[in-house]
Amino acid sequence: MITPLPDPEILPLGVDGVLVRFARTLSEGANARALAFRDHVQAARIAGVIEAASSLVSVRVAFDPEKTNRHQISLALEKLIADDTSAESAPKRLWHIPAAFGPAHAPQLAEAALLAGLTPQQAVADIEATKVRVIAIGFAPGQPYLGMLPGHWDIPRQDDLTENLPQGALITAVRQLIIWAAEAPTGWRHIGQTAFRVYRPETRQPFAFEPGDLVQFRAVSDAEFEDIRQDTHTNGGAICEDLR
C-alpha cells in the first residue's frame, strides 16, 4: 500500500520568494512532485514570477516585488496545486555516462559494496542497471544528486572526511550518487570515476544536467577510460538521449 503524500505547504522565503514544500524528508514521490510542480509553475507564466527552482522536496518561486506580492503569488500557487492531478513529469533526457570501477579509480568501492551487502561486482551491476534521476543540483555549480538507488544502498556517510577527490569522481551515500564537480573534500565514498564535467562555464549551457534528467552509468575498463579521458571531442564519452 502506497502512503499518500501530505498536502504541500506554502511558506514565505525571504522578501521575494515563496517555498512550496511537498515533504520534510526525501522520498522518490516527494521529489517527483517537486520536479513536476516546478515545470507547471514555469509553464503557467504567473505574472511577476521570475524563477522557479526545485530542491530535493520543494520548489522556490521567486517574484519581482515591484510587479506583484507574496499574497498574489501564494493564491496563484494554491490554484496550481489544486488543479495539479499528475504526480510527476516524464523525464526529458537520458544520459549514458561511462565510468571506471577498477581499483585505481574506485578506492572505496569494496567498502561501500560491503555496507550494501554486495560484492564489488554486484555493486557495479546494480549501478549499471539503475537509471537514477537528477533529484537536485547543488553544493557546487552543476553538481547533481542522483537517486534513488535500491534500498540496500542506504549506507551512511563516512565518520571522517576524505581530504580531496578529483573532478568527475562518482561517490555514494544514503541511496544517492554524485558526480563530483571539482576537487574538494567529502564524507561520501569514492566508488568510481568518470571523465564527465558537470559544470562547463565556457559553454552556452554551463550546467550539463537539469533536475529531472535520468542518468545511466556504463562500466568501462581502465584502458577504455583512459582513451575517453584523452578524447576532447566529447564530455567524458557521455551520450545524451532525448526522451520527449
Tab-separated table of C-alpha atoms in Angstrom:
chain	number	residue	atom	x	y	z
A	1	MET	CA	0.000	0.000	0.000
A	2	ILE	CA	1.388	3.408	-1.017
A	3	THR	CA	1.244	6.048	1.718
A	4	PRO	CA	-0.248	9.246	0.269
A	5	LEU	CA	1.913	12.335	0.415
A	6	PRO	CA	0.760	15.197	2.657
A	7	ASP	CA	-0.714	18.360	1.199
A	8	PRO	CA	2.027	20.766	0.112
A	9	GLU	CA	2.928	23.655	2.399
A	10	ILE	CA	3.237	27.209	1.043
A	11	LEU	CA	5.738	29.182	3.103
A	12	PRO	CA	7.360	32.632	2.902
A	13	LEU	CA	11.020	32.642	1.884
A	14	GLY	CA	12.867	35.934	2.035
A	15	VAL	CA	11.424	39.203	0.771
A	16	ASP	CA	10.868	37.965	-2.774
A	17	GLY	CA	10.187	34.243	-2.532
A	18	VAL	CA	7.673	31.554	-1.699
A	19	LEU	CA	8.569	27.961	-0.842
A	20	VAL	CA	6.250	25.117	-1.794
A	21	ARG	CA	7.282	22.107	0.288
A	22	PHE	CA	5.985	18.628	-0.536
A	23	ALA	CA	7.567	16.740	2.376
A	24	ARG	CA	10.015	17.145	5.248
A	25	THR	CA	12.113	14.112	4.306
A	26	LEU	CA	13.353	12.872	0.950
A	27	SER	CA	11.312	10.271	-0.921
A	28	GLU	CA	11.027	9.464	-4.597
A	29	GLY	CA	7.383	10.527	-4.624
A	30	ALA	CA	8.023	13.890	-2.982
A	31	ASN	CA	10.953	14.612	-5.288
A	32	ALA	CA	8.890	13.686	-8.348
A	33	ARG	CA	6.113	16.043	-7.249
A	34	ALA	CA	8.587	18.871	-6.667
A	35	LEU	CA	10.139	18.434	-10.108
A	36	ALA	CA	6.733	18.273	-11.790
A	37	PHE	CA	5.448	21.309	-9.906
A	38	ARG	CA	8.497	23.345	-10.949
A	39	ASP	CA	7.610	22.547	-14.586
A	40	HIS	CA	3.986	23.541	-14.000
A	41	VAL	CA	4.972	26.865	-12.438
A	42	GLN	CA	7.269	27.624	-15.364
A	43	ALA	CA	4.544	26.727	-17.874
A	44	ALA	CA	1.888	28.790	-16.056
A	45	ARG	CA	3.798	32.062	-16.593
A	46	ILE	CA	2.376	33.642	-13.439
A	47	ALA	CA	2.639	37.426	-13.592
A	48	GLY	CA	5.635	38.665	-11.612
A	49	VAL	CA	7.322	35.266	-11.209
A	50	ILE	CA	10.955	35.405	-12.291
A	51	GLU	CA	12.186	31.925	-11.324
A	52	ALA	CA	11.026	28.502	-10.169
A	53	ALA	CA	13.812	26.301	-8.808
A	54	SER	CA	13.428	22.840	-7.299
A	55	SER	CA	15.399	21.221	-4.488
A	56	LEU	CA	15.009	17.697	-3.099
A	57	VAL	CA	11.376	18.019	-1.962
A	58	SER	CA	10.434	21.662	-2.513
A	59	VAL	CA	10.201	24.456	-5.060
A	60	ARG	CA	11.292	28.036	-4.518
A	61	VAL	CA	9.248	30.527	-6.516
A	62	ALA	CA	10.932	33.926	-6.809
A	63	PHE	CA	8.933	37.029	-7.735
A	64	ASP	CA	9.521	40.678	-8.535
A	65	PRO	CA	8.142	42.742	-5.595
A	66	GLU	CA	7.643	45.731	-7.906
A	67	LYS	CA	5.208	43.733	-10.055
A	68	THR	CA	3.370	41.539	-7.553
A	69	ASN	CA	3.328	40.459	-3.909
A	70	ARG	CA	3.533	37.279	-1.855
A	71	HIS	CA	-0.228	37.091	-1.303
A	72	GLN	CA	-0.986	37.126	-5.034
A	73	ILE	CA	1.740	34.594	-5.771
A	74	SER	CA	0.522	32.300	-2.996
A	75	LEU	CA	-3.032	32.412	-4.367
A	76	ALA	CA	-1.785	31.523	-7.825
A	77	LEU	CA	0.289	28.655	-6.445
A	78	GLU	CA	-2.661	27.343	-4.420
A	79	LYS	CA	-4.687	27.209	-7.644
A	80	LEU	CA	-1.903	25.354	-9.447
A	81	ILE	CA	-1.714	22.820	-6.623
A	82	ALA	CA	-5.495	22.318	-6.667
A	83	ASP	CA	-5.502	21.842	-10.453
A	84	ASP	CA	-2.469	19.515	-10.443
A	85	THR	CA	-3.601	15.928	-10.994
A	86	SER	CA	-0.232	14.456	-12.021
A	87	ALA	CA	2.350	13.154	-9.556
A	88	GLU	CA	5.354	13.598	-11.810
A	89	SER	CA	6.578	14.776	-15.190
A	90	ALA	CA	8.151	12.356	-17.632
A	91	PRO	CA	11.922	12.888	-17.923
A	92	LYS	CA	13.094	14.815	-20.962
A	93	ARG	CA	16.604	13.365	-21.289
A	94	LEU	CA	18.568	10.220	-20.513
A	95	TRP	CA	22.349	10.484	-20.111
A	96	HIS	CA	24.582	7.458	-20.756
A	97	ILE	CA	27.882	8.037	-18.936
A	98	PRO	CA	30.963	5.762	-18.923
A	99	ALA	CA	32.572	5.124	-15.543
A	100	ALA	CA	35.644	3.189	-14.429
A	101	PHE	CA	35.279	0.933	-11.397
A	102	GLY	CA	38.783	-0.564	-11.242
A	103	PRO	CA	40.812	-0.278	-8.016
A	104	ALA	CA	42.780	2.733	-9.285
A	105	HIS	CA	39.555	4.665	-9.907
A	106	ALA	CA	37.271	3.293	-7.176
A	107	PRO	CA	39.254	3.145	-3.925
A	108	GLN	CA	36.169	2.709	-1.700
A	109	LEU	CA	34.006	0.505	-3.913
A	110	ALA	CA	34.667	-2.644	-1.871
A	111	GLU	CA	33.849	-0.821	1.389
A	112	ALA	CA	30.617	0.641	0.019
A	113	ALA	CA	29.608	-2.695	-1.501
A	114	LEU	CA	30.139	-4.463	1.839
A	115	LEU	CA	27.931	-1.909	3.596
A	116	ALA	CA	25.260	-2.535	0.940
A	117	GLY	CA	25.555	-6.316	1.396
A	118	LEU	CA	27.046	-6.851	-2.061
A	119	THR	CA	30.251	-7.934	-3.710
A	120	PRO	CA	32.048	-5.214	-5.717
A	121	GLN	CA	30.922	-6.933	-8.929
A	122	GLN	CA	27.298	-6.975	-7.750
A	123	ALA	CA	27.575	-3.326	-6.729
A	124	VAL	CA	28.740	-2.295	-10.205
A	125	ALA	CA	25.980	-4.373	-11.811
A	126	ASP	CA	23.433	-2.701	-9.518
A	127	ILE	CA	24.637	0.763	-10.516
A	128	GLU	CA	24.642	-0.078	-14.241
A	129	ALA	CA	21.090	-1.462	-14.031
A	130	THR	CA	19.604	1.574	-12.260
A	131	LYS	CA	18.508	4.698	-14.098
A	132	VAL	CA	18.935	7.388	-11.473
A	133	ARG	CA	17.224	10.773	-11.631
A	134	VAL	CA	18.802	14.170	-11.080
A	135	ILE	CA	16.863	14.884	-7.913
A	136	ALA	CA	18.633	18.185	-7.217
A	137	ILE	CA	21.645	20.288	-8.185
A	138	GLY	CA	23.705	21.964	-5.507
A	139	PHE	CA	26.722	22.267	-3.195
A	140	ALA	CA	28.922	23.132	-6.195
A	141	PRO	CA	27.988	24.572	-9.617
A	142	GLY	CA	26.185	21.950	-11.692
A	143	GLN	CA	26.779	19.150	-9.179
A	144	PRO	CA	23.953	16.589	-9.306
A	145	TYR	CA	22.409	14.500	-6.582
A	146	LEU	CA	21.279	11.304	-8.317
A	147	GLY	CA	18.754	8.840	-6.918
A	148	MET	CA	17.395	6.706	-5.763
A	149	LEU	CA	19.439	3.508	-5.666
A	150	PRO	CA	17.804	0.315	-4.302
A	151	GLY	CA	17.120	0.256	-0.567
A	152	HIS	CA	20.214	-1.746	0.375
A	153	TRP	CA	22.275	1.267	-0.758
A	154	ASP	CA	21.010	3.283	2.212
A	155	ILE	CA	24.560	3.427	3.569
A	156	PRO	CA	25.774	6.246	5.823
A	157	ARG	CA	28.366	8.871	5.092
A	158	GLN	CA	31.840	8.309	6.494
A	159	ASP	CA	32.649	9.472	10.009
A	160	ASP	CA	35.714	11.307	8.656
A	161	LEU	CA	36.357	13.398	5.553
A	162	THR	CA	38.334	12.259	2.551
A	163	GLU	CA	40.669	15.213	2.089
A	164	ASN	CA	40.357	15.531	-1.665
A	165	LEU	CA	38.531	13.836	-4.512
A	166	PRO	CA	39.149	14.510	-8.209
A	167	GLN	CA	36.697	16.147	-10.553
A	168	GLY	CA	34.401	13.543	-12.075
A	169	ALA	CA	34.601	11.158	-9.103
A	170	LEU	CA	31.494	9.005	-8.632
A	171	ILE	CA	30.577	8.907	-4.953
A	172	THR	CA	27.750	7.442	-2.910
A	173	ALA	CA	25.799	7.640	0.362
A	174	VAL	CA	22.155	7.407	1.509
A	175	ARG	CA	20.891	5.747	-1.717
A	176	GLN	CA	22.333	8.540	-3.858
A	177	LEU	CA	25.183	9.050	-6.293
A	178	ILE	CA	27.063	12.256	-7.078
A	179	ILE	CA	29.420	13.131	-9.925
A	180	TRP	CA	31.957	15.408	-8.230
A	181	ALA	CA	32.058	18.867	-9.801
A	182	ALA	CA	35.552	19.925	-8.711
A	183	GLU	CA	38.396	18.823	-6.475
A	184	ALA	CA	37.157	19.015	-2.883
A	185	PRO	CA	36.885	17.024	0.370
A	186	THR	CA	33.848	14.875	1.107
A	187	GLY	CA	32.340	12.426	3.562
A	188	TRP	CA	30.847	10.325	0.751
A	189	ARG	CA	32.609	7.181	-0.529
A	190	HIS	CA	34.542	7.188	-3.821
A	191	ILE	CA	33.273	4.185	-5.814
A	192	GLY	CA	34.065	5.059	-9.433
A	193	GLN	CA	35.445	7.654	-11.790
A	194	THR	CA	34.031	9.469	-14.797
A	195	ALA	CA	35.599	11.981	-17.165
A	196	PHE	CA	32.303	13.867	-17.281
A	197	ARG	CA	32.276	17.570	-16.419
A	198	VAL	CA	29.010	18.603	-14.806
A	199	TYR	CA	29.985	22.278	-14.982
A	200	ARG	CA	31.488	23.823	-18.125
A	201	PRO	CA	31.490	27.612	-17.705
A	202	GLU	CA	32.974	28.132	-21.165
A	203	THR	CA	29.820	26.769	-22.877
A	204	ARG	CA	26.408	28.301	-23.598
A	205	GLN	CA	24.790	25.937	-21.076
A	206	PRO	CA	27.298	25.680	-18.206
A	207	PHE	CA	25.255	23.121	-16.227
A	208	ALA	CA	25.198	19.785	-18.057
A	209	PHE	CA	22.199	18.433	-16.150
A	210	GLU	CA	18.721	19.683	-15.419
A	211	PRO	CA	16.685	18.434	-12.440
A	212	GLY	CA	14.591	15.513	-13.650
A	213	ASP	CA	17.145	14.186	-16.155
A	214	LEU	CA	17.840	10.462	-15.995
A	215	VAL	CA	21.390	9.091	-15.799
A	216	GLN	CA	22.626	5.561	-16.504
A	217	PHE	CA	26.246	4.585	-15.966
A	218	ARG	CA	28.182	2.136	-18.140
A	219	ALA	CA	31.177	0.337	-16.688
A	220	VAL	CA	34.339	0.567	-18.804
A	221	SER	CA	37.819	-0.863	-18.391
A	222	ASP	CA	40.694	1.266	-17.119
A	223	ALA	CA	42.197	1.276	-20.628
A	224	GLU	CA	38.939	2.421	-22.249
A	225	PHE	CA	38.533	5.048	-19.557
A	226	GLU	CA	41.969	6.498	-20.303
A	227	ASP	CA	41.048	6.725	-24.012
A	228	ILE	CA	37.815	8.503	-23.084
A	229	ARG	CA	39.659	10.898	-20.807
A	230	GLN	CA	42.063	11.846	-23.596
A	231	ASP	CA	39.253	12.476	-26.119
A	232	THR	CA	38.465	16.199	-26.176
A	233	HIS	CA	35.574	15.859	-28.643
A	234	THR	CA	33.046	14.561	-26.109
A	235	ASN	CA	32.225	15.328	-22.498
A	236	GLY	CA	33.688	12.228	-20.931
A	237	GLY	CA	32.186	9.946	-23.592
A	238	ALA	CA	28.649	10.798	-22.481
A	239	ILE	CA	25.681	10.459	-24.808
A	240	CYS	CA	22.504	12.469	-24.159
A	241	GLU	CA	19.300	10.841	-25.428
A	242	ASP	CA	16.185	12.995	-25.883
A	243	LEU	CA	13.113	11.243	-24.498
A	244	ARG	CA	10.457	13.830	-25.421
